Coordinates of C-alpha atoms in Angstrom, one line a residue:
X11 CA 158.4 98.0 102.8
X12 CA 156.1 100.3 105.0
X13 CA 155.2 103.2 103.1
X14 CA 157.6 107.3 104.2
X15 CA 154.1 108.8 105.9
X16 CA 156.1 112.3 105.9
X17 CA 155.8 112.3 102.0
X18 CA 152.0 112.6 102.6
X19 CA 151.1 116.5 102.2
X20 CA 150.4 119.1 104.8
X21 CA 146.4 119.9 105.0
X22 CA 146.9 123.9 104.4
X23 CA 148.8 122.2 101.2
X24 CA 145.3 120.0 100.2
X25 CA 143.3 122.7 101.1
X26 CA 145.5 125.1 98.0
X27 CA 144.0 122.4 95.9
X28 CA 140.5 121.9 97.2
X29 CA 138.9 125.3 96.0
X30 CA 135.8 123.4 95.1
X31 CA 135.3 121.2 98.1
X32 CA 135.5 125.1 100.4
X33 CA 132.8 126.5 98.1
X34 CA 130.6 123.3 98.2
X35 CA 131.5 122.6 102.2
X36 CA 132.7 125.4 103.7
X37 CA 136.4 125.7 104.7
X38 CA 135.6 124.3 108.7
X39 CA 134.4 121.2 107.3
X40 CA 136.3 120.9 104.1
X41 CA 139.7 121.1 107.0
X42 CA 137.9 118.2 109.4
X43 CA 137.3 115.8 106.2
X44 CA 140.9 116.5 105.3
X45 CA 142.3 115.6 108.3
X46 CA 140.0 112.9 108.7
X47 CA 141.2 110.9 105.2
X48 CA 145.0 111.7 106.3
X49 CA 144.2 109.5 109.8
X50 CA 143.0 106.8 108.1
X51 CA 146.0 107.1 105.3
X52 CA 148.1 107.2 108.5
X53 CA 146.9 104.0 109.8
X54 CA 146.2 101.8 107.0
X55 CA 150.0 102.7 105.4
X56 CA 149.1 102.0 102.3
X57 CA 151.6 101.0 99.3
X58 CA 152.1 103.4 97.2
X59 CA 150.5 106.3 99.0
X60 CA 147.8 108.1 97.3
X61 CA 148.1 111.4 95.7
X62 CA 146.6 115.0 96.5
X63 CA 143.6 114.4 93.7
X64 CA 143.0 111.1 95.7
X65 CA 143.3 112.2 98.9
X66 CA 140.9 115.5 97.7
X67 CA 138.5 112.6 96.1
X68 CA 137.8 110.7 99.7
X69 CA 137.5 114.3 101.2
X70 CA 134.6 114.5 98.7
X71 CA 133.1 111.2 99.4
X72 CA 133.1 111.5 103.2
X73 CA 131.7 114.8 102.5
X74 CA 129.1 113.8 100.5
X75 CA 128.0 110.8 102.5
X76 CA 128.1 113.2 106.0
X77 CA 126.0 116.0 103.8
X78 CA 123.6 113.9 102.1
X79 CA 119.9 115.4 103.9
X80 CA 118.0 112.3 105.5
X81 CA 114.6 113.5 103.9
X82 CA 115.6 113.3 100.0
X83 CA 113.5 111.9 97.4
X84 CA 113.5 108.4 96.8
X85 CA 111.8 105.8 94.3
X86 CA 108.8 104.1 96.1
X87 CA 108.6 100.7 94.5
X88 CA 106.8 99.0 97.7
X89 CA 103.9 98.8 96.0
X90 CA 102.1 100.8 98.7
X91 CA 100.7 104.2 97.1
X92 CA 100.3 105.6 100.9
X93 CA 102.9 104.4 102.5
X94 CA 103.5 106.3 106.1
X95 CA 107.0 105.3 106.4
X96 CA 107.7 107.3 103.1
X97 CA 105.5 110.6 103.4
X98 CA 102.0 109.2 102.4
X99 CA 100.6 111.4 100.1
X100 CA 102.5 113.7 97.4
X101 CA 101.7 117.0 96.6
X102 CA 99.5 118.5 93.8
X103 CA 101.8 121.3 91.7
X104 CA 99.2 123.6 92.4
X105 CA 100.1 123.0 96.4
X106 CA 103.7 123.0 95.7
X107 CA 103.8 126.2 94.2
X108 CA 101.5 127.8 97.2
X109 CA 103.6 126.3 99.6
X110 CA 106.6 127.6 98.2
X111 CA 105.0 131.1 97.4
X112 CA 104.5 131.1 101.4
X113 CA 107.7 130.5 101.8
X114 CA 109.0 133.2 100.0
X115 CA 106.9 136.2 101.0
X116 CA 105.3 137.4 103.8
X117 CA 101.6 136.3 103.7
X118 CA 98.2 137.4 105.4
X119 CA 98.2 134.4 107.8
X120 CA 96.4 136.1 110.7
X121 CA 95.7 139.4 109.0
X122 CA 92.3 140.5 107.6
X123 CA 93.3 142.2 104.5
X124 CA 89.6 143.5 104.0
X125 CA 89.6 145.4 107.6
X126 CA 93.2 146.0 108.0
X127 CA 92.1 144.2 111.7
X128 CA 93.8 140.6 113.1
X129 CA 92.5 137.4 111.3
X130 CA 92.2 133.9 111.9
X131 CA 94.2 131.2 109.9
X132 CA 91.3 129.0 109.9
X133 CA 89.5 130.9 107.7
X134 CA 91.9 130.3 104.8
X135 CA 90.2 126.9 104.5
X136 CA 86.8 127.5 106.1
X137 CA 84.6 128.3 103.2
X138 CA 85.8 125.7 100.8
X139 CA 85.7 123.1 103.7
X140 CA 82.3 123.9 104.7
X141 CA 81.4 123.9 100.9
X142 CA 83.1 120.8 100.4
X143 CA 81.7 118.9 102.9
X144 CA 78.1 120.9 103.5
X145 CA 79.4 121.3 107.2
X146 CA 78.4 124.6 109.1
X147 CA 81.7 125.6 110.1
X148 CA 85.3 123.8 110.1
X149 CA 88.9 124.4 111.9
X150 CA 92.0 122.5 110.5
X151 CA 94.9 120.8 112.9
X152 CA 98.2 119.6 113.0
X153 CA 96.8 115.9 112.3
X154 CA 93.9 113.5 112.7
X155 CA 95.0 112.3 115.7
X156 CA 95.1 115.7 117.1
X157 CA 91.7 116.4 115.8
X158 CA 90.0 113.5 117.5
X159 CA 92.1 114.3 120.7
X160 CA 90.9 118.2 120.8
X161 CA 87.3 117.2 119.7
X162 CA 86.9 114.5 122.8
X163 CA 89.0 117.0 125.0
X164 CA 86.6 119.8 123.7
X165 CA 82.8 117.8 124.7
X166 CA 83.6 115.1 126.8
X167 CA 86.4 116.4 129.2
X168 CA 85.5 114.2 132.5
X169 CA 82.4 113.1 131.3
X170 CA 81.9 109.5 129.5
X171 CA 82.4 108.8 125.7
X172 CA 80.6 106.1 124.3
X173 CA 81.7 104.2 121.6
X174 CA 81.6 100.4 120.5
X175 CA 84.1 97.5 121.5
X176 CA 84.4 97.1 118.1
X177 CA 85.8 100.1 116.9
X178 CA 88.8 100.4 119.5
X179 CA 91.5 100.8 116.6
X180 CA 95.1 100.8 117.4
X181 CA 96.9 102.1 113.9
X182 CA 100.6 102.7 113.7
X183 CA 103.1 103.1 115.9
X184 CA 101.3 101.0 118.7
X185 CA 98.6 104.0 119.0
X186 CA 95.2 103.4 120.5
X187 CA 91.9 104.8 120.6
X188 CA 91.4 104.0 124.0
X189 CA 94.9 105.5 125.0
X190 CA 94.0 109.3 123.0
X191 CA 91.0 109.0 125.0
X192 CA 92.4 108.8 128.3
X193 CA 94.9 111.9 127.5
X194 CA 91.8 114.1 126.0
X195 CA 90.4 113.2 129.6
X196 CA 87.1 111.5 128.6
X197 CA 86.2 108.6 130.1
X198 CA 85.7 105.5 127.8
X199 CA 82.3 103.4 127.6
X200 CA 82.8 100.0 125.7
X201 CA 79.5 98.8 124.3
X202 CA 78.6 95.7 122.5
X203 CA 81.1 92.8 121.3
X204 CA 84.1 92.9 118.9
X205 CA 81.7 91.8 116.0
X206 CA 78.1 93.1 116.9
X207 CA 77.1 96.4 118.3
X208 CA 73.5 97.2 118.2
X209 CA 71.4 100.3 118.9
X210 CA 70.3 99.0 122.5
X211 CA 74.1 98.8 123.5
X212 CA 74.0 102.0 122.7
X213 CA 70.9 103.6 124.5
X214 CA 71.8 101.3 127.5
X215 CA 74.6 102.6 127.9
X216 CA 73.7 107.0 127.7
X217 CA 73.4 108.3 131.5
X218 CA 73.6 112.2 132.7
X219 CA 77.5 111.4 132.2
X220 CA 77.8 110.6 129.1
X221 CA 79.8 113.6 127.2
X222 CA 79.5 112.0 123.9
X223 CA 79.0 109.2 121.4
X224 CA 82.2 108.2 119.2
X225 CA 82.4 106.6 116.2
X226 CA 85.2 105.3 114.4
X227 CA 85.8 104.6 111.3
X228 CA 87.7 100.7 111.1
X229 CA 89.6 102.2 108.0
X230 CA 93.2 99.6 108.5
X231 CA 90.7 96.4 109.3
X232 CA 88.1 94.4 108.9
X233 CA 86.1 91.9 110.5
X234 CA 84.0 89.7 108.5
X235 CA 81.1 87.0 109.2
X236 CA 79.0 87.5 111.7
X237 CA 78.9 91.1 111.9
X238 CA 76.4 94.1 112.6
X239 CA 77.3 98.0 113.5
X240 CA 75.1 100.9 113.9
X241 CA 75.1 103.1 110.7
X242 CA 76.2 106.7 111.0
X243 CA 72.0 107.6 110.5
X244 CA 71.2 105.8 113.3
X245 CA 73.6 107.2 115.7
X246 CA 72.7 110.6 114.8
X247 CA 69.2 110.1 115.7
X248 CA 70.6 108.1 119.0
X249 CA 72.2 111.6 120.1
X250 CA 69.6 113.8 119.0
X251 CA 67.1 112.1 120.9
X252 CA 69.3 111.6 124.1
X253 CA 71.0 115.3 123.7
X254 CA 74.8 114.5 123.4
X255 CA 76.8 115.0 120.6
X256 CA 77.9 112.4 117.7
X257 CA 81.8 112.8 116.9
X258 CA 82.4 110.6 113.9
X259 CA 85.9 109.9 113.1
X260 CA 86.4 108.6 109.6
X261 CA 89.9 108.3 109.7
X262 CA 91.0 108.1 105.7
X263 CA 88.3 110.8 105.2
X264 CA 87.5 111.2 101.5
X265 CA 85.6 114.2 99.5
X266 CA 84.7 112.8 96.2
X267 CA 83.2 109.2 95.6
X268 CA 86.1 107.1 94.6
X269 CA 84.5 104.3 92.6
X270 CA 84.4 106.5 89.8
X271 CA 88.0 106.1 89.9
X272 CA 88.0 102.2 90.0
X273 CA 87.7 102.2 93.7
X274 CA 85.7 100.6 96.3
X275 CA 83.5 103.3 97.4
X276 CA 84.0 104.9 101.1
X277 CA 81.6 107.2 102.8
X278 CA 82.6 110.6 102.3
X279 CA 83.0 113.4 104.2
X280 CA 79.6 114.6 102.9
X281 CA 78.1 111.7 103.2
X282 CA 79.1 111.5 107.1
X283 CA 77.4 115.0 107.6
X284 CA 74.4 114.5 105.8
X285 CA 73.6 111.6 108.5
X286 CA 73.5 114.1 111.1
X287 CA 77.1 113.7 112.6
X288 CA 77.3 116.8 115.1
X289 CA 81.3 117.1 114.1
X290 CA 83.5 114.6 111.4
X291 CA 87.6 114.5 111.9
X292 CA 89.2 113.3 108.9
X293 CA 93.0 113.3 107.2
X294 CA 94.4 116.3 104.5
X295 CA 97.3 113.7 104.0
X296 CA 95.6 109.8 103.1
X297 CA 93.2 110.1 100.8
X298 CA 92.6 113.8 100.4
X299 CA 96.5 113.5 98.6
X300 CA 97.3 117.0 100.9
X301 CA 100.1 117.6 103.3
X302 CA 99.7 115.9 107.1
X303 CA 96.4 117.7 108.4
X304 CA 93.5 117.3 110.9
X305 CA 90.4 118.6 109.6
X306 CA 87.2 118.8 112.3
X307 CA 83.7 120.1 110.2
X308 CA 80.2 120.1 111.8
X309 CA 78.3 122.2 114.0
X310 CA 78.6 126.0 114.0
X311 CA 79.0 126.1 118.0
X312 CA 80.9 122.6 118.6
X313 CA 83.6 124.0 116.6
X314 CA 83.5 127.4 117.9
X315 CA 83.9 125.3 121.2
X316 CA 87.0 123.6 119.5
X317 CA 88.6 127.0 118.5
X318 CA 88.6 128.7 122.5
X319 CA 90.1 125.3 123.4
X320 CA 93.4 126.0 124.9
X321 CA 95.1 122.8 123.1
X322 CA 93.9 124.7 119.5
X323 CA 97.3 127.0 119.7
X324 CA 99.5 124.1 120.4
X325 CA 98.2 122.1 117.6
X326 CA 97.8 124.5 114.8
X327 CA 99.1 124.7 111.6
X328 CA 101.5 127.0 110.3
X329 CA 101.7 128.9 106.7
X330 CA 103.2 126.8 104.5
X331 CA 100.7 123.9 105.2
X332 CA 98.0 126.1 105.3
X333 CA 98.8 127.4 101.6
X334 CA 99.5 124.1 100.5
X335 CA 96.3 122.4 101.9
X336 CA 94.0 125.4 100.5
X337 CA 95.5 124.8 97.2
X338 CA 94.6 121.2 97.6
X339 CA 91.2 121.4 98.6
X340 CA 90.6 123.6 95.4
X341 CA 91.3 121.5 93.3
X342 CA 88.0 119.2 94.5
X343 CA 86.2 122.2 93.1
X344 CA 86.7 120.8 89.2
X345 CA 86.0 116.9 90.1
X346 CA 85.9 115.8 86.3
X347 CA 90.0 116.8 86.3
X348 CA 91.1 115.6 90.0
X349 CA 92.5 112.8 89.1
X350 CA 95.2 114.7 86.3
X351 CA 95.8 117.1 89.1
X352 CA 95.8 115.6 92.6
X353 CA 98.8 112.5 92.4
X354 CA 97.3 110.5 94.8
X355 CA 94.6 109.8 92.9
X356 CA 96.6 109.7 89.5
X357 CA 98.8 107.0 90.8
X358 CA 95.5 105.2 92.7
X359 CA 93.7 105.1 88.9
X360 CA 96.4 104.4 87.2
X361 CA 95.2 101.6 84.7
X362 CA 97.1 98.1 84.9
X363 CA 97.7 97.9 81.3
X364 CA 99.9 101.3 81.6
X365 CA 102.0 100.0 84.3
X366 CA 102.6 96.5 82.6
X367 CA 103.8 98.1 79.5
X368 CA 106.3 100.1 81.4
X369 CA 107.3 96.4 83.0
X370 CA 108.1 95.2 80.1
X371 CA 110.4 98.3 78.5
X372 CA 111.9 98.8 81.8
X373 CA 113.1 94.7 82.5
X374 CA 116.0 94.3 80.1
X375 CA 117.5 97.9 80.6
X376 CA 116.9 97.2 84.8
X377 CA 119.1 93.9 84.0
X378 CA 121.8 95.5 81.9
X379 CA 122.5 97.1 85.6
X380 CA 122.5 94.0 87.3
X381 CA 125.6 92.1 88.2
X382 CA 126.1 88.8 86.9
X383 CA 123.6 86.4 88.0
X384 CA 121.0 88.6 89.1
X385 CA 117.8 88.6 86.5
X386 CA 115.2 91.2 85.7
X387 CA 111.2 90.1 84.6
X388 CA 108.4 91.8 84.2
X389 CA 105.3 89.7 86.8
X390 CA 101.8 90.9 87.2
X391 CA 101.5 91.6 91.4
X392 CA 98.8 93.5 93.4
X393 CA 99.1 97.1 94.8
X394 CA 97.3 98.3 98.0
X395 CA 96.2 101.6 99.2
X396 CA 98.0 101.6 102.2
X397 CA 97.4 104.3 105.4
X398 CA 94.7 102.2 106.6
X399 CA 92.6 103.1 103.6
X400 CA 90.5 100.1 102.3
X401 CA 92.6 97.6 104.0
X402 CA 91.2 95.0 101.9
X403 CA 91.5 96.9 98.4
X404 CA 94.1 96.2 96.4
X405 CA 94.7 97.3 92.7
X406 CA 96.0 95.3 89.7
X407 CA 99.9 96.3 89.0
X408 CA 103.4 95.2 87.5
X409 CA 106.0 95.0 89.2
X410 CA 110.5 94.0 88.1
X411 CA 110.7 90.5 89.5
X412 CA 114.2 90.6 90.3
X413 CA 116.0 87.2 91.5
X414 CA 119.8 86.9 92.5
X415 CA 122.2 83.7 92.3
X416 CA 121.5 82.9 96.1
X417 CA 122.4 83.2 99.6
X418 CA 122.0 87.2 100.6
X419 CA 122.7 88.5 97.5
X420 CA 118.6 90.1 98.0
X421 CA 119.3 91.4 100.9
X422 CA 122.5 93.0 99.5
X423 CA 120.8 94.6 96.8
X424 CA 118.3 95.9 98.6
X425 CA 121.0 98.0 100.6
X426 CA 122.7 98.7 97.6
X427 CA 119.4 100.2 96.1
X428 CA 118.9 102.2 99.6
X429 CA 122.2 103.9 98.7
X430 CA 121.9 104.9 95.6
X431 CA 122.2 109.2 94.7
X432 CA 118.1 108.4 94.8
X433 CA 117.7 105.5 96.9
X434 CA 114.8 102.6 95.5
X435 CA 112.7 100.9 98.1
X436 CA 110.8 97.8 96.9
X437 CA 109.9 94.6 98.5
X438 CA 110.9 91.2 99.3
X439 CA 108.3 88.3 98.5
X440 CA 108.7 84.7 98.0
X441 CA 112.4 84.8 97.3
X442 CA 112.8 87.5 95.1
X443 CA 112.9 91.4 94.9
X444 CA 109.5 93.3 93.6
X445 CA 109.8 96.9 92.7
X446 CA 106.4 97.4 91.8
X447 CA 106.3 100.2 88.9
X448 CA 102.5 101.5 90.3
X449 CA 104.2 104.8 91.7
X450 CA 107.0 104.9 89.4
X451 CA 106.1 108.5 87.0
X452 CA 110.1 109.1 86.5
X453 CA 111.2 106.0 84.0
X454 CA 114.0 107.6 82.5
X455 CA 115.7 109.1 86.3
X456 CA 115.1 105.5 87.5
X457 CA 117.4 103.7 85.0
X458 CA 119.8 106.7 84.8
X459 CA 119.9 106.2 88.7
X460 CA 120.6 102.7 88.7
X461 CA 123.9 103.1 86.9
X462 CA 125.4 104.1 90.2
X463 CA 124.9 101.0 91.4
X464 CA 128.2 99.5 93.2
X465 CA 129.0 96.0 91.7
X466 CA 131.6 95.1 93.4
X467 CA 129.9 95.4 96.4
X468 CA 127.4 92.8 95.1
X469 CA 129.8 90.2 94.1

């Protein structure tokens, strides 16, 4: 027998009872949620009909589900330290608490506190960039694409850029060198082959048009074999002597030497100035562990050139970056404690032996959340870098092995993790679930986490 609908009660009566869903909601969209469950009650006719608590509780759900922010923090078990899909790099505390202090008060952004006069936001970062890097001057953008984009835009507008076949890039997204030189309005110059570029492509290739010479840091690839490039050096001493300007984009810029962390060594940003580099564009959020930035250091005037561009004031930063990134690149002032401070390199460094022993205390208490059928072991697995940094770098981890009784049970989990109060993202390989541990700081929020997991939906 279909269920009397006129027994369900009013909404103004629900919304008597639902004092906590108005303060947490508001009453608009407490009212719509109500309504919303009593439709669905309507149509589905169920058998005995639920009560006012019930009714209130799928208010709350729908609530929470339609509420939930898209950008809340998650567990990032992909094994990928950098991963761009996931926010790359995490804040130092020291930048937190800067960017949150800016966030809070009014700040001198463009105010020279000394004269009373306007300021410049760049010159928040200047000093310690220029003493950082050794660089005469520096300016700071939204990202490193947009620095590379300004800096052709800035010497080479209409002229030629000339830069080898070689180091034509396309990174994420389907984004290509050659297409951010066509917006910045430089004209490119292909020299030498995919795998050999010498310094005769180079001078053969230098006429009155030529605006600049580009160099690119491959930093997501590799080629291998039969291989040669010109060195940074031997550019620099190609432009001086021909009277254009060197722009040398690393990319993954980095400001300390990171094989004293257990990494392969990259060329700095130092490193890329001492060869004579007339301006360097590099990332604040890759390997520098900063929020998203575009930093361009070099010559006094180039960057002065950079600042009266027109493109500068639709690409610059605002406060709470600005704060968060000076806070950052302070910490690279005490090298011996970087690595306790900055969490990109903490999690980069972090020693295989730690990680495995939180394998093994985390596998049986991961597979007393499991359903039946699904099993939980601690494997040994590699990490990587990620971001395009040292593509071909990967770091010794551990990783929860997690295997399910068959079919699409994995791929059910994996949805199931997703939609956890904190989702988990790991990785499928060879038929079973990794959640590799290498980023995982939180061990006791993980497994309290996983006891949301819905069962029943994994049956």
């Amino acid at each position: 027998m279909s269920a009397d609908l006129r027994a369900l009660p009013s909404v103004d009566r629900l919304l008597g009872e639902a004092a906590s869903l108005i303060e947490a909601h508001g009453r608009a969209a407490t009212t719509q949620a109500l309504r919303d469950t009593l439709k669905e009650i309507r149509a589905e006719r169920p058998d005995p009909l639920p009560d006012s608590a019930a009714l209130i509780a799928a208010a709350r759900a729908q609530l929470d589900r339609t509420t939930r922010p898209g950008l809340r923090p998650l567990f990032n078990l992909t094994g990928t330290v950098l991963h761009t899909n996931l926010g790359r790099a995490l804040l130092a505390e020291a930048a937190i608490e800067a960017a949150t202090a800016a966030m809070r008060d009014a700040v001198a952004l463009e105010f020279d506190l000394a004269t009373g006069r306007r300021g410049e936001r760049d010159s928040h970062l200047r000093g310690l960039l220029c003493e950082l890097t050794g660089a005469e001057d520096a300016t700071v953008v939204n990202n490193n694409a947009a620095a590379v984009l300004i800096a052709l835009n800035t010497l080479g507008a209409g002229r030629e850029a000339v830069v080898s076949r070689g180091e034509l890039i396309e990174i994420g997204g389907a984004f290509r060198m050659p297409d951010i030189m066509a917006r910045a309005g430089v004209r490119l110059v292909e020299v030498g082959t995919t795998n050999r570029t010498h310094p005769k492509d180079y001078l053969g290739a230098i006429t009155a048009e030529t605006g600049l010479i580009l160099k690119v840091h491959t930093s997501n690839y590799r080629i291998e074999g039969f291989t040669a490039e010109v060195s940074g050096s031997a550019l620099a001493r190609i432009a001086t002597d021909k009277k254009v300007p060197l722009l040398n984009d690393l990319g993954s810029g980095t400001l300390v030497d990171l094989s004293r962390y257990g990494l392969s060594r990259e060329p700095t940003v130092r490193d890329a100035v001492a060869e004579g580099a007339d301006l360097v564009t590099f990332s604040g959020d890759k390997l520098l562990g900063g929020p998203q930035a575009g930093f361009i250091v070099g010559r006094r005037e180039l960057v002065a050139a950079i600042n009266r561009n027109p493109m500068k004031r639709a690409l610059r930063l605002d406060k709470i970056r600005l704060a968060a990134l000076e806070a950052t690149l302070r910490l690279y002032r005490d090298p011996d404690r970087l690595a306790e401070r900055l969490p990109t390199l903490a999690l980069l460094a972090r020693p295989q032996p730690a990680i495995e022993a939180q394998a093994r205390r985390l596998a049986p208490r991961v597979a007393e959340r499991l359903p039946a059928g699904f099993t939980a072991q601690a494997e040994e697995c590699r990490s990587q870098i990620g971001s395009g940094a040292l593509p071909l770098e990967t770091l010794p981890s551990f990783a929860l092995r997690i295997t399910a009784p068959g079919g699409r049970a994995l791929e059910a989990l994996q949805a199931a993790l997703r939609d956890l109060p904190r989702p988990v993202v790991g990785r499928l390989q060879e038929g079973a679930l990794l959640l590799d541990l290498r980023c995982l700081t939180e061990e006791a929020a993980f497994v309290e986490n996983l006891a949301a997991l819905d069962h029943a939906a994994l049956a």
